[in-house]
Coordinates of C-alpha atoms in Angstrom, one line a residue:
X1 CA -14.6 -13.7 0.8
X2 CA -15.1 -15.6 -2.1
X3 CA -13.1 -18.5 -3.8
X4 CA -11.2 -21.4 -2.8
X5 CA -10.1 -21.2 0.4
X6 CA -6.8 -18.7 1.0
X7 CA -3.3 -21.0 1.9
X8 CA -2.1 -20.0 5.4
X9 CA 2.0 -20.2 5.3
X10 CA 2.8 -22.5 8.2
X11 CA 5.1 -19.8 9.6
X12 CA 2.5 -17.4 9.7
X13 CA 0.2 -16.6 12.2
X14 CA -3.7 -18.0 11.0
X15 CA -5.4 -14.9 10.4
X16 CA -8.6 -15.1 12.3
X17 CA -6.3 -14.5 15.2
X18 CA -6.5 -11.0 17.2
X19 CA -3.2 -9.9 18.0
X20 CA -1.9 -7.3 20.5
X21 CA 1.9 -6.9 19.9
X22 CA 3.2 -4.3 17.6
X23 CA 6.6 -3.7 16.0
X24 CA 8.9 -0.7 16.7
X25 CA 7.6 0.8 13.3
X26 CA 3.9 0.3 14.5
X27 CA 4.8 2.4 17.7
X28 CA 6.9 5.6 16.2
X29 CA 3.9 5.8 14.6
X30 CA 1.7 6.3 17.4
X31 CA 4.3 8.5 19.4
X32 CA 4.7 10.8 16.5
X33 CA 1.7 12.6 18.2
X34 CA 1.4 12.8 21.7
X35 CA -2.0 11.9 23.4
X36 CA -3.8 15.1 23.1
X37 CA -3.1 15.7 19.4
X38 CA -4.1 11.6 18.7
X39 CA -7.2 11.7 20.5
X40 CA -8.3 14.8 17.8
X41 CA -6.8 13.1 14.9
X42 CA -9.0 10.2 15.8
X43 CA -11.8 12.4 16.5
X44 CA -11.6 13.7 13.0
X45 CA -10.9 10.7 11.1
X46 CA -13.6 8.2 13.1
X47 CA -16.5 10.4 12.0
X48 CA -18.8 8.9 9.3
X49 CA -19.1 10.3 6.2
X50 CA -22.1 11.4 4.1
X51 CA -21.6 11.0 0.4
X52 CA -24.3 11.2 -1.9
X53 CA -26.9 8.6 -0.3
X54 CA -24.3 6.3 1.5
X55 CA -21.9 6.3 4.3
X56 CA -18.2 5.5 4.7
X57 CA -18.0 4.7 7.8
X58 CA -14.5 7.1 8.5
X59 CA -12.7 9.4 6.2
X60 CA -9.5 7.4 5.5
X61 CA -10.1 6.1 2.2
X62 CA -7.7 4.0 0.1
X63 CA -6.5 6.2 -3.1
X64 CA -6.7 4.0 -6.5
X65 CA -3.4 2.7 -7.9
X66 CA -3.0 0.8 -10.7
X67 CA -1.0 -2.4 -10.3
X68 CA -1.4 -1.8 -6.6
X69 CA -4.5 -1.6 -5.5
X70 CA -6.0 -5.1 -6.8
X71 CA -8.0 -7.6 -4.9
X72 CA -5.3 -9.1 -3.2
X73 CA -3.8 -6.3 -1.7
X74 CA -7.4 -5.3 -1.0
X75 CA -8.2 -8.7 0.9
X76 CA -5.2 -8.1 3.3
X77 CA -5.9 -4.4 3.9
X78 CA -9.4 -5.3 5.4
X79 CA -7.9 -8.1 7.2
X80 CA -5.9 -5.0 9.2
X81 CA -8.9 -2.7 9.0
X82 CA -9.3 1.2 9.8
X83 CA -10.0 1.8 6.1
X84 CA -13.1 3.3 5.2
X85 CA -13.6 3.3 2.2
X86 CA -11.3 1.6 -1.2
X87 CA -11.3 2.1 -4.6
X88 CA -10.7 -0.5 -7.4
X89 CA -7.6 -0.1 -9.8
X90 CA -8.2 2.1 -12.6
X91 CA -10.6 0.4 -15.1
X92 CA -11.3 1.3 -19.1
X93 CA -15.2 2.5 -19.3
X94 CA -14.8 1.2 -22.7
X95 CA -14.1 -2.2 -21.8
X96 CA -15.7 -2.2 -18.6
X97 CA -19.8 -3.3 -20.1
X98 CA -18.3 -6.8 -21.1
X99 CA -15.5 -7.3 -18.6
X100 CA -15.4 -10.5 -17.2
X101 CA -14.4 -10.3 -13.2
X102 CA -13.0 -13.9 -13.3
X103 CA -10.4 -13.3 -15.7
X104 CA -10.2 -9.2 -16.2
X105 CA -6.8 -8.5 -14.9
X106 CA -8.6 -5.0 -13.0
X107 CA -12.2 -5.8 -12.9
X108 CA -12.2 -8.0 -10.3
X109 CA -13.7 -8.3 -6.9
X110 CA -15.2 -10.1 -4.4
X111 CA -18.6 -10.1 -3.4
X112 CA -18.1 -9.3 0.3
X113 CA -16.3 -6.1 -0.4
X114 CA -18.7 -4.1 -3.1
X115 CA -20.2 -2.3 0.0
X116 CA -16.7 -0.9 0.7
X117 CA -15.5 -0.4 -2.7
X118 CA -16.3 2.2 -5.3
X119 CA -14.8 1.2 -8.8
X120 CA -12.6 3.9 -11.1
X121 CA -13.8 4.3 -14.4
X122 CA -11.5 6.2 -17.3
X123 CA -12.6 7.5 -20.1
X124 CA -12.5 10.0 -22.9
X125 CA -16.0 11.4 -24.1
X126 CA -19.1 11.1 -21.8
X127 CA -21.1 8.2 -23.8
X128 CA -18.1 5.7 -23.2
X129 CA -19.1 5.8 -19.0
X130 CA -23.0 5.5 -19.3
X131 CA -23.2 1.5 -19.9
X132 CA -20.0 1.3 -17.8
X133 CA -21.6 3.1 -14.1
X134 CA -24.4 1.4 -14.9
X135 CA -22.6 -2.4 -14.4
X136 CA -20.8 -1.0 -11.4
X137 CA -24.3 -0.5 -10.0
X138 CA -25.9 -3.5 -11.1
X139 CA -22.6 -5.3 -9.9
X140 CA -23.4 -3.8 -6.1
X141 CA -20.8 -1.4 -5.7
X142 CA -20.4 1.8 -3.1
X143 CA -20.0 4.0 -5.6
X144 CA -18.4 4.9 -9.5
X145 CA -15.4 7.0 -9.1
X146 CA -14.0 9.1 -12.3
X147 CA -10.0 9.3 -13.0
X148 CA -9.0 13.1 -14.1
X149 CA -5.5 12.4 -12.4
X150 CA -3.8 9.9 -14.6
X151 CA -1.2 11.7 -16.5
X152 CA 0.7 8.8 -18.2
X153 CA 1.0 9.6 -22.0
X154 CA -0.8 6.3 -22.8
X155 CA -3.9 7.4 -21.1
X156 CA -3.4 11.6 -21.5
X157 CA -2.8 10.8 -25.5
X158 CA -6.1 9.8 -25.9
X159 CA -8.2 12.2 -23.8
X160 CA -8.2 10.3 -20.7
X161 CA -7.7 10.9 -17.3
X162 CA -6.1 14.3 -16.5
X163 CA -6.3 15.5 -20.0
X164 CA -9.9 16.1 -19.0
X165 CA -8.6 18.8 -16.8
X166 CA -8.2 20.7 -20.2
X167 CA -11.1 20.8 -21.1
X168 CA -13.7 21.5 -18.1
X169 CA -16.6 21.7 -21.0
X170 CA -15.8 17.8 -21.5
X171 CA -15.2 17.1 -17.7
X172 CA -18.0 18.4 -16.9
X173 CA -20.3 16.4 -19.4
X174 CA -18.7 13.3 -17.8
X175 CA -19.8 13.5 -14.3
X176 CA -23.4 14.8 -15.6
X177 CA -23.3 11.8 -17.8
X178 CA -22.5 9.0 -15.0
X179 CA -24.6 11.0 -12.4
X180 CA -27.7 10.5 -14.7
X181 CA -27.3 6.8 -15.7
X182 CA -26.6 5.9 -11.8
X183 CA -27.9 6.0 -8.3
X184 CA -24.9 5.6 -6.5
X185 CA -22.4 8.1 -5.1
X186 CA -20.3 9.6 -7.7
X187 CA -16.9 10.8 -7.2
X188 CA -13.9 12.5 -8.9
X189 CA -10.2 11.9 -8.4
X190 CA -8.1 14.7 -9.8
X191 CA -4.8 17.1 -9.5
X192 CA -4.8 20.4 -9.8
X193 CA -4.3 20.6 -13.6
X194 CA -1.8 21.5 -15.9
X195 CA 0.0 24.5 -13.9
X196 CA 0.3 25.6 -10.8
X197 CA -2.0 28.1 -10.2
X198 CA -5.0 26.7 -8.0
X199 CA -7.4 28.8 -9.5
X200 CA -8.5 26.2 -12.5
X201 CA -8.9 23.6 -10.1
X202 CA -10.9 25.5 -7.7
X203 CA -13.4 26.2 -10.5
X204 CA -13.1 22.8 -12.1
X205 CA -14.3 21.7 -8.2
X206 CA -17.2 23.9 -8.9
X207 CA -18.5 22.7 -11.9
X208 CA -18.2 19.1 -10.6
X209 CA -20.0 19.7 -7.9
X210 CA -22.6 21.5 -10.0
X211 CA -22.6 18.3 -12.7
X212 CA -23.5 15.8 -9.7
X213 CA -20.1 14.8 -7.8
X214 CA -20.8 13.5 -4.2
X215 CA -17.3 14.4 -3.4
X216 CA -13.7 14.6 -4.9
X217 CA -10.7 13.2 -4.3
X218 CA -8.2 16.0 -4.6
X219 CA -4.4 15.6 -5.2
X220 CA -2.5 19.2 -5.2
X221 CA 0.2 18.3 -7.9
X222 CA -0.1 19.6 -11.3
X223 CA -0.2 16.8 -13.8
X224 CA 2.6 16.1 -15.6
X225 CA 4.7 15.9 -12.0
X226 CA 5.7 11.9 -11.4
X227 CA 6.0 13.4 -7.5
X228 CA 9.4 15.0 -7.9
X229 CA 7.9 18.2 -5.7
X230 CA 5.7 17.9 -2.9
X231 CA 1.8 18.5 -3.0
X232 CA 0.5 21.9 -2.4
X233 CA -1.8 21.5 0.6
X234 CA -3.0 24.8 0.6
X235 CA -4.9 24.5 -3.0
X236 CA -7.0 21.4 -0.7
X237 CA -7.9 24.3 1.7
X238 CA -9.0 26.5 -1.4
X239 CA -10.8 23.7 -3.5
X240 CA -12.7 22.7 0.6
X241 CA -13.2 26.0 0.7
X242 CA -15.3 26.3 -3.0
X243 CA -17.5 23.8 -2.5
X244 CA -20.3 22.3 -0.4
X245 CA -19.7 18.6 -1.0
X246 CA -16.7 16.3 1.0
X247 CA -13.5 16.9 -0.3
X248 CA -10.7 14.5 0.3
X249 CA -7.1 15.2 0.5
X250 CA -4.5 13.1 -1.4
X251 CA -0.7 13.8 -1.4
X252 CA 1.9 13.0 1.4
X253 CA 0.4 11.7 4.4
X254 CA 3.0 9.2 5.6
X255 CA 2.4 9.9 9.8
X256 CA -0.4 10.3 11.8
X257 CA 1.2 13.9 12.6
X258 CA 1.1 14.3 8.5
X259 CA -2.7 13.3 8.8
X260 CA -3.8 15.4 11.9
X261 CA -2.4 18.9 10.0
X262 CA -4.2 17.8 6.6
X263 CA -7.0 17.6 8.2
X264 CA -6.4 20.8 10.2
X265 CA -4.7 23.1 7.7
X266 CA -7.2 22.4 4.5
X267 CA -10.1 21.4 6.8
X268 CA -10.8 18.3 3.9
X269 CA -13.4 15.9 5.1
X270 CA -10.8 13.0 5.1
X271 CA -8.0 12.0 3.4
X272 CA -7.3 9.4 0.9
X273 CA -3.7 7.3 1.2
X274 CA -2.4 5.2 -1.9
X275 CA 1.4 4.6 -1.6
X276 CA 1.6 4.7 2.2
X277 CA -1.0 2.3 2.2
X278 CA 0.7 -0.5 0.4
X279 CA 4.0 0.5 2.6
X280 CA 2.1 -0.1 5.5
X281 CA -1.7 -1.4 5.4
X282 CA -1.9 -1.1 9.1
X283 CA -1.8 3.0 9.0
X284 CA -5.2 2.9 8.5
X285 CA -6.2 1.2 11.9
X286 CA -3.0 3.0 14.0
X287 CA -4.7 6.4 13.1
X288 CA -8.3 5.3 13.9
X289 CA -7.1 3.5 17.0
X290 CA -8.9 0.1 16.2
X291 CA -7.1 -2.6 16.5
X292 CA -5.1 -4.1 13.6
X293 CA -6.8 -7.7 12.9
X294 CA -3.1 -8.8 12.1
X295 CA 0.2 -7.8 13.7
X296 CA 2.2 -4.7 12.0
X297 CA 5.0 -6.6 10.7
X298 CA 6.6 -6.4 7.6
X299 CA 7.4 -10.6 7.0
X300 CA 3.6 -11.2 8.3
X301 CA 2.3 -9.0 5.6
X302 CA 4.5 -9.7 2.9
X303 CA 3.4 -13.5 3.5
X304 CA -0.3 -13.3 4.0
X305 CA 0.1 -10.8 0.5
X306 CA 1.9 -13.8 -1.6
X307 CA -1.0 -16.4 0.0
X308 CA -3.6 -13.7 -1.6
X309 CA -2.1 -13.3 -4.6
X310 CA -2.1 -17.0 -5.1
X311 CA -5.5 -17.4 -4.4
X312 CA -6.6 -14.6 -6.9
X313 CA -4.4 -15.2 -9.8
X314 CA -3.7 -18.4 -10.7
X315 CA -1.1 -16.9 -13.5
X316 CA 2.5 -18.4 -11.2
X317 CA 4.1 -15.3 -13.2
X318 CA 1.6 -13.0 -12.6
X319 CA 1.0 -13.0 -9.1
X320 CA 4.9 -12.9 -8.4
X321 CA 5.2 -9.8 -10.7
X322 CA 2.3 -7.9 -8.6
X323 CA 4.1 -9.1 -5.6
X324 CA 7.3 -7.7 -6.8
X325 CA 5.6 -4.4 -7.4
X326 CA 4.6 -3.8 -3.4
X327 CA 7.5 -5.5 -2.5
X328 CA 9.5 -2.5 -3.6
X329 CA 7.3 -0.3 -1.4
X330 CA 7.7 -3.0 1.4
X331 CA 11.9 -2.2 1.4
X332 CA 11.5 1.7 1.5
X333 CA 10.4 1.4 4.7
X334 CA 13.9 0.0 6.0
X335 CA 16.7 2.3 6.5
X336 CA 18.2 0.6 3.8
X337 CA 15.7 -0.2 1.6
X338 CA 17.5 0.0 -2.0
X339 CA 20.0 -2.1 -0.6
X340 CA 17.2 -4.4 0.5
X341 CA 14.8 -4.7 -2.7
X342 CA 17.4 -6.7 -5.0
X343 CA 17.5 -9.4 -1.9
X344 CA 13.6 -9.3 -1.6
X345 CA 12.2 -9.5 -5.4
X346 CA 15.3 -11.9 -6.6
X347 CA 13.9 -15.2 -8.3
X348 CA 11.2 -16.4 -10.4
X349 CA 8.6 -18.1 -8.1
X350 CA 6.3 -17.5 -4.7
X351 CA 8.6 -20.1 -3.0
X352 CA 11.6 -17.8 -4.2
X353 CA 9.8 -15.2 -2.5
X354 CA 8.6 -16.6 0.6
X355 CA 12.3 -17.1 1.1
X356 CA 13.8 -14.1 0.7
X357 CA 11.4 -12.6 2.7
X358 CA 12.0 -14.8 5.6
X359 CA 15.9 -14.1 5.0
X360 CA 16.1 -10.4 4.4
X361 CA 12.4 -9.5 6.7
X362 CA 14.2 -9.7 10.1
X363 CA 13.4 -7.6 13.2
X364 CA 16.7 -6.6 13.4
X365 CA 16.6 -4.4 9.8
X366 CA 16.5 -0.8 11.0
X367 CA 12.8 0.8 9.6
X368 CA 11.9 4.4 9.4
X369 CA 9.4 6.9 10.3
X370 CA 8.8 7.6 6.6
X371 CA 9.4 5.3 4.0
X372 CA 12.1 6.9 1.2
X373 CA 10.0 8.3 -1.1
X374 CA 12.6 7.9 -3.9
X375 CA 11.5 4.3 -4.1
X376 CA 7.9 4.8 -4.9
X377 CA 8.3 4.5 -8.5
X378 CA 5.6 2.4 -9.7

């Protein structure tokens, strides 16, 4: 890593340490599967993965989130490992060409990570991503990934993200666009579209592919839905089944059982996890079977995240609002998780924090086998 060097909260174990112990949340998730049907989940997932002219070297891949998937969070999720491959919060092509990674509140990175991080342009018109792939390559980056998912009005309303899905002519010219200016592997995050029948999506996959996608991240949800129904894993099995490049499934994967039958039932290349991810950044190494580089424990990570965030953003108010933000996502998992979050993200400071979660972060709060779903709002 890069930068000063990260403060280590004296209750908290250093985090070079290996450690073998694992909470009861850490082993329901193991069990879920018996040995047989973890051994082929591991299998499956452990394979390296072709795209374009690089390799991730598995097929879980973190899913971009903005607010969520910054460089802090980042730094912690390698630090528990299993992940193959992570994408950079959504960033404006726009802006991107004269973004400044040491005070861009997106853009920003550290060098050890670029060969494990592809970076998620959005845009409207194809000109606006030319100059923009071309600093993610020069910056060293795995690869330029293209939002046509994002379904917010602020970005929809002026032709971003999945408002591209309306207009495959457009779409299309994008990815050709990026896939001439840049060497690197090219992908594409997007939903189904704007209804539910699978059909545009399977031929959006198509012309994609045919404009130079290495592979796509697909997320079987029409649009305009803020996840009030659950994905529709059969359209991955149809848009897998359209193309000859990887596709990845997005949408639901909490368990390792949820993982073996997306990668079973839709035969995706891998999957790509976003929320469940920032609920629990150990999922990654449980369903690869490596061993987590720091303990599954919901105080440990909720401390090594607010040393992180203090070493990236030296904004005070900042870094305890994107703390707030996962610590939301950090409650769900706890059987009474609503009643938990006012406890957690109450006060104005890191030391306000660092306390609560030391309070309310006990091993006697009950945890679930899948985090309530109600509370992944952001």
């Amino acid at each position: 890593m890069t930068g000063k060097q990260t403060p280590v909260d004296r209750d908290t174990p250093r985090r070079t340490g290996r450690h073998s112990a694992k909470t009861v949340s850490a082993a329901a998730m193991e069990t879920a599967l018996d040995a047989a049907q973890l051994a082929r989940l591991r299998a499956l997932a452990n394979r390296p993965l072709a795209v374009g002219n690089r390799e991730t070297r598995n097929r879980l891949w973190l899913a971009p989130m903005l607010g969520l998937g910054h460089v802090a969070f980042r730094a912690v999720l390698e630090e528990y490992g299993g992940c193959g491959l992570m994408v950079s919060e959504m960033c404006s092509a726009l802006a991107l060409p004269s973004e400044n990674p040491a005070t861009s509140p997106v853009f920003t990175f550290t060098r050890d990570e670029l060969p494990r991080l592809s970076c998620q342009l959005v845009g409207a018109q194809p000109e606006e991503f030319t100059a923009a792939a071309q600093r993610v390559q020069r910056e060293g980056f795995f690869g330029v990934d293209i939002n046509m998912g994002c379904s917010v009005s602020g970005i929809c309303g002026k032709g971003r993200g999945a408002d591209l899905l309306r207009d495959p002519d457009r779409a299309e010219a994008v990815v050709r666009a990026v896939r001439d200016s840049v060497s690197i592997p090219v992908t594409v995050k997007f939903r189904t579209g704007w209804s539910t029948d699978p059909a545009p999506a399977v031929a959006m996959a198509q012309r994609l592919e045919q404009a130079g996608a290495d592979a796509l991240v697909f997320h079987p949800r029409v649009a305009p839905d803020k996840r009030s129904r659950p994905p529709v894993w059969d359209h991955i099995r149809l848009v897998t089944g359209a193309v000859s490049i990887p596709v990845i499934g997005n949408g639901n994967v909490c368990t390792p059982a949820d993982a073996l039958r997306m990668f079973e039932e839709t035969g995706c290349a891998g999957i790509a996890m976003g929320r469940m991810a920032i609920a629990r950044p150990w999922i990654y190494a449980h369903m690869t079977g490596s061993e987590p580089g720091l303990p599954a424990d919901y105080l440990h990570y909720a401390l090594r995240l607010m040393d992180e965030l203090e070493t990236r953003y030296p904004d005070p108010i900042r870094a305890v609002k994107l703390y707030k933000k996962i610590a939301v996502y950090i409650a769900a998992n706890h059987a009474f998780g609503l009643r938990l979050q006012g406890p957690l993200i109450r006060g104005a400071t890191m030391d306000h924090m660092r306390e609560n979660a030391r309070e309310n972060l006990t091993p006697d709060k009950q945890t679930t086998e899948r985090p309530n779903a109600l509370m992944f709002t952001s």
